[in-house]
PDB file of N, CA, C and O in Angstrom:
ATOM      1  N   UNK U   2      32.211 -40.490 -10.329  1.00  0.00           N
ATOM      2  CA  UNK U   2      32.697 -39.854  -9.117  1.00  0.00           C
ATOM      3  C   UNK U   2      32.485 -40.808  -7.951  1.00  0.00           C
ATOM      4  O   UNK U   2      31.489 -41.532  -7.941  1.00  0.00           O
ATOM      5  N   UNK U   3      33.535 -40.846  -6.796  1.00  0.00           N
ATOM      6  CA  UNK U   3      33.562 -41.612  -6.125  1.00  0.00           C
ATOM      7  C   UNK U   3      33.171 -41.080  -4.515  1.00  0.00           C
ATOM      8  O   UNK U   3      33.431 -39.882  -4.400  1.00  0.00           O
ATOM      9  N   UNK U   4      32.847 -41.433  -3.788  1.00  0.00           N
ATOM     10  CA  UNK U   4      32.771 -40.885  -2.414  1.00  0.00           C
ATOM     11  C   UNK U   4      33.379 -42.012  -1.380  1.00  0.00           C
ATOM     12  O   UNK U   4      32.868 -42.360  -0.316  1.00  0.00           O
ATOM     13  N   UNK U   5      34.381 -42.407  -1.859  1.00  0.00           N
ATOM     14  CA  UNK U   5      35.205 -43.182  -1.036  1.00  0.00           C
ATOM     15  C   UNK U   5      36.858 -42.174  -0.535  1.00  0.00           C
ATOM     16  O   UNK U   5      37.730 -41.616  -1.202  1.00  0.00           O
ATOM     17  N   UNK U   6      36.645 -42.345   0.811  1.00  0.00           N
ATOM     18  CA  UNK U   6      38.423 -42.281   0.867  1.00  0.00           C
ATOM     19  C   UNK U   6      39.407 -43.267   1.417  1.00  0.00           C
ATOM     20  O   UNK U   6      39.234 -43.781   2.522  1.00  0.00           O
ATOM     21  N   UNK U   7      40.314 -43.503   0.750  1.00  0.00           N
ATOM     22  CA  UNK U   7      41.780 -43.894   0.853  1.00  0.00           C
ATOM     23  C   UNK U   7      42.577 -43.596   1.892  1.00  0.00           C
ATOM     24  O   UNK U   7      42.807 -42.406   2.110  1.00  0.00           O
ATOM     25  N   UNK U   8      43.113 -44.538   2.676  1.00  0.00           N
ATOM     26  CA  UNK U   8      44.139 -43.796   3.955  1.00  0.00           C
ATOM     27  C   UNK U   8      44.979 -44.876   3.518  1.00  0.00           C
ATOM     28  O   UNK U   8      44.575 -45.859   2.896  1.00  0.00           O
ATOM     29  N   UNK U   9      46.271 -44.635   3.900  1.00  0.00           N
ATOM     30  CA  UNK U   9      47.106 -45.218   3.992  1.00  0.00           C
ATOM     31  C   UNK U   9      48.363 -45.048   5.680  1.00  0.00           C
ATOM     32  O   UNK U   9      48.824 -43.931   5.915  1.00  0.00           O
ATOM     33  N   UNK U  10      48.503 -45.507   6.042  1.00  0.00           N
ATOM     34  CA  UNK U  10      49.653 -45.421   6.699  1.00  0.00           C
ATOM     35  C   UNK U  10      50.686 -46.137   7.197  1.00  0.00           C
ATOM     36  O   UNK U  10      50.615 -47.234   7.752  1.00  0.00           O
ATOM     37  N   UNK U  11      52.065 -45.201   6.888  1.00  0.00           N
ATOM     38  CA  UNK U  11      53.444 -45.667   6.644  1.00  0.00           C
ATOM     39  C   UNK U  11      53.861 -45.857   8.116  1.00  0.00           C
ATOM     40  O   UNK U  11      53.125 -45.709   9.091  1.00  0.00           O
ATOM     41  N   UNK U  12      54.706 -46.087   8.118  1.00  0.00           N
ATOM     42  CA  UNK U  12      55.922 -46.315   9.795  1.00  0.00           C
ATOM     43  C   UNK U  12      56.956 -45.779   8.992  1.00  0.00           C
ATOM     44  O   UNK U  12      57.288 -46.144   7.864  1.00  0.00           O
ATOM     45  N   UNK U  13      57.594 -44.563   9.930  1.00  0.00           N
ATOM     46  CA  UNK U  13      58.815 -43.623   9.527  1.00  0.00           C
ATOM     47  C   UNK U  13      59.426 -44.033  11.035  1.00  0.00           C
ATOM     48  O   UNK U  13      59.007 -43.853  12.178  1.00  0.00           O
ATOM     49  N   UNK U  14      61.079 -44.916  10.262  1.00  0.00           N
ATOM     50  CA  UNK U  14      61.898 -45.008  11.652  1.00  0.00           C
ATOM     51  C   UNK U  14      62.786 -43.803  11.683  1.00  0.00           C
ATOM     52  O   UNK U  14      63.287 -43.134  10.778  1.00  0.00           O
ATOM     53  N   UNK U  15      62.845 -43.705  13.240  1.00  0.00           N
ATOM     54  CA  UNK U  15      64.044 -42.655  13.499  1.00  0.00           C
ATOM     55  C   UNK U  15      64.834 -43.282  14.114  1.00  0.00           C
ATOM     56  O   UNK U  15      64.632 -44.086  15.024  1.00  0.00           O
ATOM     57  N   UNK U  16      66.196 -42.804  13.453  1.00  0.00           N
ATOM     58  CA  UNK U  16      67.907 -43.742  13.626  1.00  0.00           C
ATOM     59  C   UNK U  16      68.230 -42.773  14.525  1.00  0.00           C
ATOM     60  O   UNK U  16      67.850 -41.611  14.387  1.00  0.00           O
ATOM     61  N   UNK U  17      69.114 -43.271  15.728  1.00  0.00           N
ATOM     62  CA  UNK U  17      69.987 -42.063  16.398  1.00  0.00           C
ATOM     63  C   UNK U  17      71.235 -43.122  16.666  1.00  0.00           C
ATOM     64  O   UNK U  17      71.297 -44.231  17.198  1.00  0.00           O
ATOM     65  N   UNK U  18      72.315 -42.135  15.962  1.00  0.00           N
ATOM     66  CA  UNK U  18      73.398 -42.626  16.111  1.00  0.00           C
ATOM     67  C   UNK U  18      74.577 -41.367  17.087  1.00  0.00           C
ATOM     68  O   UNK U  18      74.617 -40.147  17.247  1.00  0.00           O
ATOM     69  N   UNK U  19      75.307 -42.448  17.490  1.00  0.00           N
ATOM     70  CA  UNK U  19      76.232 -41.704  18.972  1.00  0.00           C
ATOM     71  C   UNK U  19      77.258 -40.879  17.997  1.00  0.00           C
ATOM     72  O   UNK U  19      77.771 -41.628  17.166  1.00  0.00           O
ATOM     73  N   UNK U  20      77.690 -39.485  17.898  1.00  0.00           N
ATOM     74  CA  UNK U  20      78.655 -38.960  17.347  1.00  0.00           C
ATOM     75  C   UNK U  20      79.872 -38.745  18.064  1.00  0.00           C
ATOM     76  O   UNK U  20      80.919 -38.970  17.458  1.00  0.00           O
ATOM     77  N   UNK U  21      79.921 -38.332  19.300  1.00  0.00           N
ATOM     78  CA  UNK U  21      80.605 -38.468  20.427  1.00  0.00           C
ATOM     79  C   UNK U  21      80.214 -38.979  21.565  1.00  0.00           C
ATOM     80  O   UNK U  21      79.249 -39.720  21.752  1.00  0.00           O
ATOM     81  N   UNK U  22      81.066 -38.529  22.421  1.00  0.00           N
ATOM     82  CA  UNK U  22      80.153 -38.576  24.055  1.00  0.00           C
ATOM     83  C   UNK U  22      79.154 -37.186  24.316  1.00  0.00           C
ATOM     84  O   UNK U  22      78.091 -37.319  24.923  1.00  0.00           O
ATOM     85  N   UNK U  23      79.449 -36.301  23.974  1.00  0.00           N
ATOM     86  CA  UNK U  23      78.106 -35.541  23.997  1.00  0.00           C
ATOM     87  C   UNK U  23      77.327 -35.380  23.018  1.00  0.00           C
ATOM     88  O   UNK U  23      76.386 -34.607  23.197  1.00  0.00           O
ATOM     89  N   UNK U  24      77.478 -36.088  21.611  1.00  0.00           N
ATOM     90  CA  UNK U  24      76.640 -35.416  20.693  1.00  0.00           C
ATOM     91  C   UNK U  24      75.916 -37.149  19.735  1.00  0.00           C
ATOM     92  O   UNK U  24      76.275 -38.310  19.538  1.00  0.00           O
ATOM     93  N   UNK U  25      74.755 -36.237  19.427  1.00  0.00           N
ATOM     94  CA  UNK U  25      73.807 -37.693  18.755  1.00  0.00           C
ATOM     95  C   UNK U  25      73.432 -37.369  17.340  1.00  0.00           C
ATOM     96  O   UNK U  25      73.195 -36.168  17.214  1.00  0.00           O
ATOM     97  N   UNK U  26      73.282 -38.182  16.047  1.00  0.00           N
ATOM     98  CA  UNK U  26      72.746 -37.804  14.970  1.00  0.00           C
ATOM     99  C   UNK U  26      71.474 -38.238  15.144  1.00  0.00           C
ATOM    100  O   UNK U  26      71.291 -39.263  15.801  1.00  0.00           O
ATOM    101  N   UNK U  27      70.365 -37.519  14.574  1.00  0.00           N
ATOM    102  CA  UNK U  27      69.450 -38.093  14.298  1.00  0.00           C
ATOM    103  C   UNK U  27      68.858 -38.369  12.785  1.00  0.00           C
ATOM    104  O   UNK U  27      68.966 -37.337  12.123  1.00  0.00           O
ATOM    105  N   UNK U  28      68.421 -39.164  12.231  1.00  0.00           N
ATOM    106  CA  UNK U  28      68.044 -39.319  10.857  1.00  0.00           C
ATOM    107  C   UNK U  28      66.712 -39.810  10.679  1.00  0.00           C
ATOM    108  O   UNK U  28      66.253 -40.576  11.526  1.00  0.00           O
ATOM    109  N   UNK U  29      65.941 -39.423   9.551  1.00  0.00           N
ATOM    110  CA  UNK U  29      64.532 -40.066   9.011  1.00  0.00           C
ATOM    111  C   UNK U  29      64.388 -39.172   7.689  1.00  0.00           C
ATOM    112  O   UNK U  29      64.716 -38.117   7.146  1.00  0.00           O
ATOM    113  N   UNK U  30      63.546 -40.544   7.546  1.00  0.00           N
ATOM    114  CA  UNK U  30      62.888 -40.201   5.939  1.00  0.00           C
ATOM    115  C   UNK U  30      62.309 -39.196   5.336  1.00  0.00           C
ATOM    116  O   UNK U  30      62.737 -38.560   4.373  1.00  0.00           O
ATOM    117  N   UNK U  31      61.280 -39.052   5.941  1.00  0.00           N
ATOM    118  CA  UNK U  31      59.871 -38.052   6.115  1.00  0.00           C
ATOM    119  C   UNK U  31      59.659 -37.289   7.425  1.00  0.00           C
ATOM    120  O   UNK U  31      60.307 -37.599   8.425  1.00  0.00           O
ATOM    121  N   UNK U  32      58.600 -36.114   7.439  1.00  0.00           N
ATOM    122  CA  UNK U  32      58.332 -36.146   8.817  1.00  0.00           C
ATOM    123  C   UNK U  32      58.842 -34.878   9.652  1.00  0.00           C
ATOM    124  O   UNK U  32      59.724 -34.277   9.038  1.00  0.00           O
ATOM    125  N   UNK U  33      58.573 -34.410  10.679  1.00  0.00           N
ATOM    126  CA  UNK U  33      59.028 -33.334  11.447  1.00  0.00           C
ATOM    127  C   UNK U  33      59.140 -34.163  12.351  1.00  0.00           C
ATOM    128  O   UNK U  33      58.368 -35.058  12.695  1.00  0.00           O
ATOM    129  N   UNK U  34      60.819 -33.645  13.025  1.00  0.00           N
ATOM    130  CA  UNK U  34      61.194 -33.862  14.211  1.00  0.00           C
ATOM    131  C   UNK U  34      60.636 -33.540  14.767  1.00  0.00           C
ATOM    132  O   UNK U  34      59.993 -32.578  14.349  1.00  0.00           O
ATOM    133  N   UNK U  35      60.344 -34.028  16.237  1.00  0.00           N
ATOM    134  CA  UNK U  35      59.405 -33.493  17.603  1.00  0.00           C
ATOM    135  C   UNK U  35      60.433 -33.594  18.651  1.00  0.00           C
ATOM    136  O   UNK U  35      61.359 -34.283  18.225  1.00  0.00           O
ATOM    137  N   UNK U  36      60.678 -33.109  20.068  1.00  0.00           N
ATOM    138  CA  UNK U  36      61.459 -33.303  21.134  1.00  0.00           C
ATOM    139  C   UNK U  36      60.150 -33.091  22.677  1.00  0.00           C
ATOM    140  O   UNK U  36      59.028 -32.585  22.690  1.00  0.00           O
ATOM    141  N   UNK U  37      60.876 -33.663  23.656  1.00  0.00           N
ATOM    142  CA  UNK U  37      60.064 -33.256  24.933  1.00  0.00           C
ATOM    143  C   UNK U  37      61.330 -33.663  26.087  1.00  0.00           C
ATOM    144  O   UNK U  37      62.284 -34.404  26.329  1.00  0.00           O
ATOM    145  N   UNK U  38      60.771 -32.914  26.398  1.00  0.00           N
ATOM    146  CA  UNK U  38      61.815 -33.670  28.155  1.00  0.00           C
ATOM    147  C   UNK U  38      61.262 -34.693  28.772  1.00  0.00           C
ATOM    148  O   UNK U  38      61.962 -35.147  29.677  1.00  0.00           O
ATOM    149  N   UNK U  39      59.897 -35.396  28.539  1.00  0.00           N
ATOM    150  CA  UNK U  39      59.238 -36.137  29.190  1.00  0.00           C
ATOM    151  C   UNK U  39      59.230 -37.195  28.094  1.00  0.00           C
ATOM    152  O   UNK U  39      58.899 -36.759  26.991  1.00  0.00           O
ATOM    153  N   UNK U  40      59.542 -38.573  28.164  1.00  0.00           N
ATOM    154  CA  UNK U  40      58.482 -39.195  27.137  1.00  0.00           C
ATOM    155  C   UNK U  40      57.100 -39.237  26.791  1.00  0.00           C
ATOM    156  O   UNK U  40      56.703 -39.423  25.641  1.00  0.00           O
ATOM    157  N   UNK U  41      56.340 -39.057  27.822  1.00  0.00           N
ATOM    158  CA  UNK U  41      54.882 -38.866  27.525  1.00  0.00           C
ATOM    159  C   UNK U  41      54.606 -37.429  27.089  1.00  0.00           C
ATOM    160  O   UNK U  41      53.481 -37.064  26.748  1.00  0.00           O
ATOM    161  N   UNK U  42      55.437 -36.803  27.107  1.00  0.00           N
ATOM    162  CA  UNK U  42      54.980 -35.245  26.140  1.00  0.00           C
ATOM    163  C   UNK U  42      55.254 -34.094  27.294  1.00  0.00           C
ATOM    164  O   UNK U  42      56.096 -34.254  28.178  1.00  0.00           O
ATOM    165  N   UNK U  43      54.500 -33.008  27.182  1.00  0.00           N
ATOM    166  CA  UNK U  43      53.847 -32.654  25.793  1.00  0.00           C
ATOM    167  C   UNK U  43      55.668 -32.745  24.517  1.00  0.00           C
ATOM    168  O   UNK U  43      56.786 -32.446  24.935  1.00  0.00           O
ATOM    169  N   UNK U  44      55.409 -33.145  23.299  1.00  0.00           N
ATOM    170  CA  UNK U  44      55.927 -33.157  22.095  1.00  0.00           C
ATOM    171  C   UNK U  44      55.788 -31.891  21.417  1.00  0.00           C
ATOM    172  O   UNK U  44      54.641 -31.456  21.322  1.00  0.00           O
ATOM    173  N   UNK U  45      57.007 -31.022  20.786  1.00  0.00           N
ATOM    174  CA  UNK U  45      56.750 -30.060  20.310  1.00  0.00           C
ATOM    175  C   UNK U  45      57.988 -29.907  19.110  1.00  0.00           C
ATOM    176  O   UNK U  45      59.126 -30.271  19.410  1.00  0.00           O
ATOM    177  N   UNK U  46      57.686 -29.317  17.659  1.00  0.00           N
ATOM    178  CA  UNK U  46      58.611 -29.446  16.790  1.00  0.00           C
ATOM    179  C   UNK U  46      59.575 -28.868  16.944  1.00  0.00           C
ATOM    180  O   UNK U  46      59.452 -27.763  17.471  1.00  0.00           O
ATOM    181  N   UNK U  47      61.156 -29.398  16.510  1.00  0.00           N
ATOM    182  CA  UNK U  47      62.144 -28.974  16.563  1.00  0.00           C
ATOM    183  C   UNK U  47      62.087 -27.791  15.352  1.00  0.00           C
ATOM    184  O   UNK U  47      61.577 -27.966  14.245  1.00  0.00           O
ATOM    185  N   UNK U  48      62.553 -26.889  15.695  1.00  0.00           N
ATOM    186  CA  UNK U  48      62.525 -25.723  14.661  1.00  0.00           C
ATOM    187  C   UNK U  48      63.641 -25.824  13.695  1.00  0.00           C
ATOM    188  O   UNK U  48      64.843 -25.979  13.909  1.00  0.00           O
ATOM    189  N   UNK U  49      63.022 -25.710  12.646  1.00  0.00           N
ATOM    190  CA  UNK U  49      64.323 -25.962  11.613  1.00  0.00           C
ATOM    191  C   UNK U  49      64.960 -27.056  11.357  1.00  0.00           C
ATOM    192  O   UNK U  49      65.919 -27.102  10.587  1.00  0.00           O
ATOM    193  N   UNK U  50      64.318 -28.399  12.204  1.00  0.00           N
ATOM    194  CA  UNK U  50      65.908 -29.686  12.172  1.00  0.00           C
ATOM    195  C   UNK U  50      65.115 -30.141  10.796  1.00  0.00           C
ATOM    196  O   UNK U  50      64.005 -30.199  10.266  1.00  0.00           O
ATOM    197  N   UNK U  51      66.357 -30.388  10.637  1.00  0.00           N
ATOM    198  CA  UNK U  51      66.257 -31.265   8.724  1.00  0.00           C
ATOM    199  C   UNK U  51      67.007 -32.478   8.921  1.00  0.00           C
ATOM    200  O   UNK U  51      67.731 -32.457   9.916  1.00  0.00           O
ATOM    201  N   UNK U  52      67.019 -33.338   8.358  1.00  0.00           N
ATOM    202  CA  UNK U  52      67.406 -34.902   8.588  1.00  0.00           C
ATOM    203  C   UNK U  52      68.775 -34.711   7.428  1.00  0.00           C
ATOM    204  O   UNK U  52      68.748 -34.193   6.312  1.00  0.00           O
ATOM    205  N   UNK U  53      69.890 -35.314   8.141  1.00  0.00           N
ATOM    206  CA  UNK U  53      70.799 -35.971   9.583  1.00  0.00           C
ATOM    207  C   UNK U  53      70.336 -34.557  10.063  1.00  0.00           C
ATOM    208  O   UNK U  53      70.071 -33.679   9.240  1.00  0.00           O
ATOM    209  N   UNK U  54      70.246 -34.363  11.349  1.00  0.00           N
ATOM    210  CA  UNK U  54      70.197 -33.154  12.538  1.00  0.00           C
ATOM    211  C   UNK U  54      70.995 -33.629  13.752  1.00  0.00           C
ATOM    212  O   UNK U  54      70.432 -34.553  14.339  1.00  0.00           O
ATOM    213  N   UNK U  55      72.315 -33.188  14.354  1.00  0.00           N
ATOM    214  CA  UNK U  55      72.792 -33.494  15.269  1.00  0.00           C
ATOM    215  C   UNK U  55      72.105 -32.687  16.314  1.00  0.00           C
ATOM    216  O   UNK U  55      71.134 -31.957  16.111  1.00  0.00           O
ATOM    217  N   UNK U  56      72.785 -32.918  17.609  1.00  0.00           N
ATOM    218  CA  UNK U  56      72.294 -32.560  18.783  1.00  0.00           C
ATOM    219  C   UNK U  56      72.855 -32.628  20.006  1.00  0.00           C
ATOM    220  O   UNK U  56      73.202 -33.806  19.914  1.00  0.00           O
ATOM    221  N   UNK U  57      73.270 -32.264  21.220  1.00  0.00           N
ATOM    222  CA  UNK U  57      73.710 -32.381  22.595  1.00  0.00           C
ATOM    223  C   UNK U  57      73.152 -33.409  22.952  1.00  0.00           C
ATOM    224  O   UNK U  57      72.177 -33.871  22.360  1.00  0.00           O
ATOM    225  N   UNK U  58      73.769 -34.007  24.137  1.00  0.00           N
ATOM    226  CA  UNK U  58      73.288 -35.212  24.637  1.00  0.00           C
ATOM    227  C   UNK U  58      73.234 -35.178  25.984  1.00  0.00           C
ATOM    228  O   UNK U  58      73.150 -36.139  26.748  1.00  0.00           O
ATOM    229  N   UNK U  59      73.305 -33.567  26.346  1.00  0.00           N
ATOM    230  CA  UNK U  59      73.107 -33.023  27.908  1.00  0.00           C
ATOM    231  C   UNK U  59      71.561 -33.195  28.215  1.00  0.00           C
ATOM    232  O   UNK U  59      70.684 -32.864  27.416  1.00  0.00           O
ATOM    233  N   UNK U  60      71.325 -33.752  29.469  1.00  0.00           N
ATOM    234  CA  UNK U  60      69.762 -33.794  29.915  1.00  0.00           C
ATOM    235  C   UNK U  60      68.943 -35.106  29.605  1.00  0.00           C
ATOM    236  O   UNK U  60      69.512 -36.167  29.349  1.00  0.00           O
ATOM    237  N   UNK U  61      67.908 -35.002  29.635  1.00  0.00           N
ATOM    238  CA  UNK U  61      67.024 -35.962  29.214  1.00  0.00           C
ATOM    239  C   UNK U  61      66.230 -35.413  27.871  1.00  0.00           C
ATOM    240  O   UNK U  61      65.759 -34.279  27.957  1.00  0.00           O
ATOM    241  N   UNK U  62      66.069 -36.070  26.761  1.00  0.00           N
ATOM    242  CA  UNK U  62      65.095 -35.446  25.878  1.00  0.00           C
ATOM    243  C   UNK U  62      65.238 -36.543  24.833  1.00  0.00           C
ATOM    244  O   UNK U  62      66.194 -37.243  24.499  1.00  0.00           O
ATOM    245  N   UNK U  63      63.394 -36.428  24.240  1.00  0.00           N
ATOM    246  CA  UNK U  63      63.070 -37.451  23.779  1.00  0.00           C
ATOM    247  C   UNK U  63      62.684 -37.244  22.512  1.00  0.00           C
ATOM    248  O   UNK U  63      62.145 -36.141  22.430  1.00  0.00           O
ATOM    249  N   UNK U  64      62.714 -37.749  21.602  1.00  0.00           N
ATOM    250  CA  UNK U  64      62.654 -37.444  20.155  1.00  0.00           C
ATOM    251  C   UNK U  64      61.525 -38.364  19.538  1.00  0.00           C
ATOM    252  O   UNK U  64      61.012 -39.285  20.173  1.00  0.00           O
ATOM    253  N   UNK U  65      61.158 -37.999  18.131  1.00  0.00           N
ATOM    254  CA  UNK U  65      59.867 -38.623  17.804  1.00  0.00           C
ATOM    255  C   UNK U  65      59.486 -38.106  16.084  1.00  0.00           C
ATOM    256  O   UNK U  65      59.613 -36.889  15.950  1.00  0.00           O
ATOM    257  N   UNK U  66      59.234 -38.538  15.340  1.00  0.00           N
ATOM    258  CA  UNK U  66      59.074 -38.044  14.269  1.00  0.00           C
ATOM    259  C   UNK U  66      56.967 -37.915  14.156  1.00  0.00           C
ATOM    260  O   UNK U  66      56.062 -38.691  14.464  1.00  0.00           O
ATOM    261  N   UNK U  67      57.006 -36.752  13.657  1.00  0.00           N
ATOM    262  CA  UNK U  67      55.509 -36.376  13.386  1.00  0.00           C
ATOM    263  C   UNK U  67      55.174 -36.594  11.585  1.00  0.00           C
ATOM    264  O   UNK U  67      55.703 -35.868  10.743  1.00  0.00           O
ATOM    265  N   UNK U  68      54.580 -37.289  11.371  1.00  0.00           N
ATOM    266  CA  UNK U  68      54.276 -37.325   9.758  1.00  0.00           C
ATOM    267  C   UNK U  68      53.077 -37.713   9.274  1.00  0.00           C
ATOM    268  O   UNK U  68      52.879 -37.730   8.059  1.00  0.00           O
TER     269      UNK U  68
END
């Protein structure tokens, strides 16, 4: 028996590609989407988005994957 632990950690990119003039895809691997109106936060999960997840491109808002 061991009393060691193991961490590892990955880098999950998030792609956003332009679908129109108002609308954006977003894509990733792993991970829960996050959004904020601020870049510095507060960050809070998008409910339900599943990867590709489109989106409006009205406002300011900032995206982020949590994993």
């Amino acid at each position: 028996v061991s009393n060691q632990l193991s961490y590892v950690s990955a880098t999950v990119t998030l792609t956003i590609q332009s679908v129109s003039s108002t609308q954006v895809k977003l894509t990733w691997p792993a991970g829960t989407l996050q959004s904020a109106d601020n870049v510095q936060g507060p960050y809070t999960d998008v409910a339900s988005a599943v990867s590709p997840y489109t989106t409006t491109t009205a406002g300011n808002k900032f995206f982020r994957v949590r994993y």
